[in-house]
Amino acid sequence: MLRLTRLGLGAALLLVLVAVLSVSAEEGTVTYYGQLRLPPTYLRHPDCFEALNDIQPGSVLMYNGQHRFVVPTARDGSFCVYKLPYGTYILQAEYHYFVFPTVRVEVMYRDTGDDQKETFIRTSANDYPVRHLEGSGLDEESPAVIPFSGYHSYYVPRQQMDIVSLLKNPMVIMLLVSVSLMGLMKLFPEEEIRESQKMTREWQKKLVKSVSTDKTGAKLQTITK
């Protein structure tokens, strides 16, 4: 009987300890509310009401060195992260083909002046320069607003042909120079070209003879010695 009583007391103490730890863990976390600012025209477009978009319009990833949260977004871009511990996080949002900036979220305490602290969330775009975003992120009435910044370009158009860039190509320049030289050669009379070729051949023959005579003279000198 005494043993059963001890076991019961031990189980009760264990349950109390678990409850205290869970309460303290919940007190050390907050709920973060956010809103992806979508283009107004998209919410009125028929693509917004497709059946495929009802599965999961978008998602939000929040992470740091210790925690990682992935939550879906609603059709209008709103999302909520529950039980978010205090700390600094990086937030990355995905919603169809829209581009959103990388966001830095800081969950911290702030002194109120009467020896009490209140939760404070600072949301800022992690760009240069760093700019703070709208909304406190602490309730649904004032969510942190993440602005829309662009579109994903999955189609890259073919580069159009430009005559100026084509003329700047070195191969094209060499081709044009060679063609122009050939055209200039045709402007000279054929007789002058033949005469110049004849003079060139005679000069080559004289050069070969002079070189051969120099070699024979050098050989004779070595033999006489």
Tab-separated table of C-alpha atoms in Angstrom:
chain	number	residue	atom	x	y	z
A	1	MET	CA	0.000	0.000	0.000
A	2	LEU	CA	2.798	2.384	0.916
A	3	ARG	CA	4.543	1.559	-2.331
A	4	LEU	CA	1.444	2.380	-4.360
A	5	THR	CA	1.112	5.671	-2.527
A	6	ARG	CA	4.697	6.592	-3.365
A	7	LEU	CA	4.168	5.703	-7.014
A	8	GLY	CA	1.037	7.840	-7.113
A	9	LEU	CA	2.834	10.794	-5.557
A	10	GLY	CA	5.717	10.400	-8.010
A	11	ALA	CA	3.345	10.345	-10.981
A	12	ALA	CA	1.513	13.408	-9.677
A	13	LEU	CA	4.773	15.314	-9.219
A	14	LEU	CA	5.848	14.329	-12.728
A	15	LEU	CA	2.586	15.615	-14.204
A	16	VAL	CA	2.922	18.878	-12.293
A	17	LEU	CA	6.501	19.290	-13.533
A	18	VAL	CA	5.462	18.661	-17.140
A	19	ALA	CA	2.614	21.166	-16.820
A	20	VAL	CA	4.944	23.809	-15.365
A	21	LEU	CA	7.490	23.265	-18.117
A	22	SER	CA	4.841	23.465	-20.822
A	23	VAL	CA	3.431	26.678	-19.345
A	24	SER	CA	6.891	28.229	-19.116
A	25	ALA	CA	7.643	27.159	-22.683
A	26	GLU	CA	4.410	28.721	-23.922
A	27	GLU	CA	5.159	31.908	-22.003
A	28	GLY	CA	8.528	32.094	-23.791
A	29	THR	CA	6.908	32.030	-27.226
A	30	VAL	CA	4.752	34.397	-29.253
A	31	THR	CA	2.409	34.206	-32.218
A	32	TYR	CA	3.639	36.055	-35.283
A	33	TYR	CA	1.104	37.444	-37.755
A	34	GLY	CA	2.148	38.414	-41.267
A	35	GLN	CA	0.662	39.505	-44.560
A	36	LEU	CA	2.102	39.158	-48.057
A	37	ARG	CA	1.132	42.254	-49.993
A	38	LEU	CA	-0.031	40.897	-53.344
A	39	PRO	CA	-0.778	42.989	-56.431
A	40	PRO	CA	-4.433	44.081	-56.245
A	41	THR	CA	-5.076	42.984	-59.815
A	42	TYR	CA	-4.103	39.386	-59.011
A	43	LEU	CA	-6.796	38.961	-56.355
A	44	ARG	CA	-9.379	39.874	-59.007
A	45	HIS	CA	-7.823	37.689	-61.708
A	46	PRO	CA	-9.428	34.304	-62.580
A	47	ASP	CA	-6.113	32.524	-61.883
A	48	CYS	CA	-6.545	33.374	-58.210
A	49	PHE	CA	-9.640	31.161	-58.020
A	50	GLU	CA	-8.226	28.070	-59.721
A	51	ALA	CA	-8.717	24.756	-57.945
A	52	LEU	CA	-4.964	24.171	-57.794
A	53	ASN	CA	-4.497	27.351	-55.773
A	54	ASP	CA	-6.906	26.071	-53.128
A	55	ILE	CA	-4.396	23.370	-52.146
A	56	GLN	CA	-1.728	25.801	-50.959
A	57	PRO	CA	-1.423	29.274	-52.464
A	58	GLY	CA	1.970	29.955	-50.881
A	59	SER	CA	4.274	29.227	-47.975
A	60	VAL	CA	6.493	31.073	-45.523
A	61	LEU	CA	9.776	29.780	-44.123
A	62	MET	CA	11.198	31.173	-40.866
A	63	TYR	CA	14.453	29.814	-39.512
A	64	ASN	CA	17.561	30.472	-37.458
A	65	GLY	CA	20.296	28.296	-36.009
A	66	GLN	CA	17.931	26.498	-33.610
A	67	HIS	CA	14.411	26.587	-35.028
A	68	ARG	CA	12.684	26.157	-38.354
A	69	PHE	CA	9.034	26.909	-39.150
A	70	VAL	CA	7.173	26.383	-42.427
A	71	VAL	CA	3.576	27.614	-42.573
A	72	PRO	CA	1.104	27.930	-45.456
A	73	THR	CA	-0.495	31.184	-46.502
A	74	ALA	CA	-4.129	31.951	-47.161
A	75	ARG	CA	-5.425	33.039	-50.544
A	76	ASP	CA	-4.997	36.706	-49.642
A	77	GLY	CA	-1.380	36.155	-48.498
A	78	SER	CA	-1.967	36.189	-44.735
A	79	PHE	CA	-0.119	33.713	-42.510
A	80	CYS	CA	0.458	32.982	-38.848
A	81	VAL	CA	3.369	31.331	-37.014
A	82	TYR	CA	2.408	29.890	-33.631
A	83	LYS	CA	4.701	29.319	-30.635
A	84	LEU	CA	7.613	31.266	-32.054
A	85	PRO	CA	10.471	31.439	-29.493
A	86	TYR	CA	12.277	34.690	-28.835
A	87	GLY	CA	15.231	35.352	-31.091
A	88	THR	CA	16.186	36.537	-34.561
A	89	TYR	CA	14.855	34.799	-37.672
A	90	ILE	CA	15.151	34.975	-41.440
A	91	LEU	CA	11.836	34.904	-43.286
A	92	GLN	CA	11.463	33.829	-46.914
A	93	ALA	CA	8.063	33.906	-48.614
A	94	GLU	CA	6.899	32.095	-51.750
A	95	TYR	CA	3.612	32.787	-53.497
A	96	HIS	CA	3.148	31.632	-57.100
A	97	TYR	CA	5.458	33.593	-59.423
A	98	PHE	CA	5.749	36.650	-57.144
A	99	VAL	CA	9.052	37.720	-55.593
A	100	PHE	CA	9.278	38.974	-52.005
A	101	PRO	CA	12.359	40.329	-50.223
A	102	THR	CA	14.200	38.349	-47.575
A	103	VAL	CA	12.967	39.589	-44.202
A	104	ARG	CA	14.674	39.765	-40.815
A	105	VAL	CA	12.355	39.196	-37.841
A	106	GLU	CA	13.528	40.029	-34.309
A	107	VAL	CA	11.344	38.797	-31.434
A	108	MET	CA	12.433	40.460	-28.189
A	109	TYR	CA	11.375	42.079	-24.928
A	110	ARG	CA	11.000	45.805	-24.374
A	111	ASP	CA	11.038	47.609	-21.021
A	112	THR	CA	7.851	49.529	-20.272
A	113	GLY	CA	9.411	51.642	-17.498
A	114	ASP	CA	7.562	50.144	-14.507
A	115	ASP	CA	9.829	47.108	-14.051
A	116	GLN	CA	7.792	45.157	-16.561
A	117	LYS	CA	8.540	43.884	-20.018
A	118	GLU	CA	6.383	43.509	-23.072
A	119	THR	CA	6.884	41.586	-26.278
A	120	PHE	CA	8.223	43.564	-29.197
A	121	ILE	CA	8.690	42.329	-32.781
A	122	ARG	CA	10.807	44.191	-35.305
A	123	THR	CA	10.335	43.208	-38.952
A	124	SER	CA	12.701	44.675	-41.533
A	125	ALA	CA	13.626	43.958	-45.131
A	126	ASN	CA	17.089	42.414	-45.157
A	127	ASP	CA	18.264	44.590	-48.055
A	128	TYR	CA	20.535	47.589	-48.378
A	129	PRO	CA	19.596	49.931	-46.889
A	130	VAL	CA	17.680	48.039	-44.198
A	131	ARG	CA	14.124	49.358	-43.948
A	132	HIS	CA	11.512	48.552	-41.340
A	133	LEU	CA	8.222	47.111	-42.563
A	134	GLU	CA	4.712	48.053	-41.591
A	135	GLY	CA	2.813	46.321	-38.812
A	136	SER	CA	3.714	45.073	-35.361
A	137	GLY	CA	3.152	41.378	-36.124
A	138	LEU	CA	1.616	40.790	-32.702
A	139	ASP	CA	-2.055	40.550	-33.690
A	140	GLU	CA	-4.299	40.035	-36.681
A	141	GLU	CA	-5.239	43.713	-36.822
A	142	SER	CA	-1.622	44.804	-37.289
A	143	PRO	CA	0.251	42.074	-39.182
A	144	ALA	CA	3.758	42.567	-40.503
A	145	VAL	CA	3.305	43.539	-44.151
A	146	ILE	CA	5.848	42.038	-46.568
A	147	PRO	CA	5.783	44.028	-49.819
A	148	PHE	CA	5.726	42.580	-53.306
A	149	SER	CA	8.991	43.270	-55.170
A	150	GLY	CA	8.743	41.597	-58.588
A	151	TYR	CA	8.051	38.525	-60.694
A	152	HIS	CA	10.001	35.352	-61.369
A	153	SER	CA	11.024	35.409	-65.038
A	154	TYR	CA	10.819	31.795	-66.184
A	155	TYR	CA	10.871	32.783	-69.866
A	156	VAL	CA	13.948	34.526	-71.229
A	157	PRO	CA	13.212	36.150	-74.613
A	158	ARG	CA	15.607	35.547	-77.479
A	159	GLN	CA	18.089	38.319	-78.043
A	160	GLN	CA	17.250	40.326	-81.136
A	161	MET	CA	19.778	40.853	-83.894
A	162	ASP	CA	21.582	44.184	-83.692
A	163	ILE	CA	23.608	45.448	-86.651
A	164	VAL	CA	25.831	47.653	-84.495
A	165	SER	CA	26.835	44.780	-82.205
A	166	LEU	CA	27.360	42.577	-85.263
A	167	LEU	CA	29.797	45.080	-86.757
A	168	LYS	CA	31.739	45.136	-83.478
A	169	ASN	CA	32.481	41.423	-83.766
A	170	PRO	CA	36.247	40.872	-84.467
A	171	MET	CA	35.582	38.088	-86.971
A	172	VAL	CA	33.230	40.299	-88.947
A	173	ILE	CA	35.779	43.127	-88.901
A	174	MET	CA	38.531	40.829	-90.254
A	175	LEU	CA	36.202	39.587	-92.988
A	176	LEU	CA	35.327	43.123	-94.033
A	177	VAL	CA	38.997	44.170	-94.091
A	178	SER	CA	40.002	41.186	-96.253
A	179	VAL	CA	37.154	41.821	-98.689
A	180	SER	CA	38.078	45.493	-98.932
A	181	LEU	CA	41.736	44.623	-99.615
A	182	MET	CA	40.721	42.238	-102.369
A	183	GLY	CA	38.621	44.992	-103.878
A	184	LEU	CA	41.541	47.421	-103.735
A	185	MET	CA	43.795	44.909	-105.478
A	186	LYS	CA	41.395	44.772	-108.388
A	187	LEU	CA	41.628	48.534	-108.804
A	188	PHE	CA	45.318	48.353	-109.801
A	189	PRO	CA	46.154	47.545	-113.481
A	190	GLU	CA	47.233	43.986	-114.205
A	191	GLU	CA	50.433	45.115	-115.958
A	192	GLU	CA	51.695	46.895	-112.855
A	193	ILE	CA	50.895	43.864	-110.738
A	194	ARG	CA	52.803	41.576	-113.114
A	195	GLU	CA	55.765	43.963	-113.191
A	196	SER	CA	55.886	44.082	-109.399
A	197	GLN	CA	55.711	40.289	-109.215
A	198	LYS	CA	58.564	40.010	-111.761
A	199	MET	CA	60.735	42.420	-109.781
A	200	THR	CA	60.018	40.477	-106.618
A	201	ARG	CA	61.115	37.190	-108.214
A	202	GLU	CA	64.338	38.749	-109.542
A	203	TRP	CA	65.132	40.175	-106.127
A	204	GLN	CA	64.597	36.758	-104.547
A	205	LYS	CA	66.950	35.119	-107.101
A	206	LYS	CA	69.686	37.679	-106.438
A	207	LEU	CA	69.323	37.136	-102.720
A	208	VAL	CA	69.642	33.351	-103.111
A	209	LYS	CA	72.768	33.726	-105.317
A	210	SER	CA	74.467	36.058	-102.865
A	211	VAL	CA	73.824	33.677	-99.997
A	212	SER	CA	75.163	30.687	-101.962
A	213	THR	CA	78.359	32.544	-103.003
A	214	ASP	CA	79.024	33.533	-99.414
A	215	LYS	CA	78.744	29.914	-98.321
A	216	THR	CA	81.133	28.634	-101.055
A	217	GLY	CA	83.704	31.316	-100.211
A	218	ALA	CA	83.627	30.343	-96.587
A	219	LYS	CA	84.183	26.671	-97.479
A	220	LEU	CA	87.219	27.489	-99.677
A	221	GLN	CA	88.825	29.484	-96.889
A	222	THR	CA	88.464	26.591	-94.484
A	223	ILE	CA	90.016	24.163	-97.020
A	224	THR	CA	93.063	26.382	-97.702
A	225	LYS	CA	93.714	26.723	-94.021
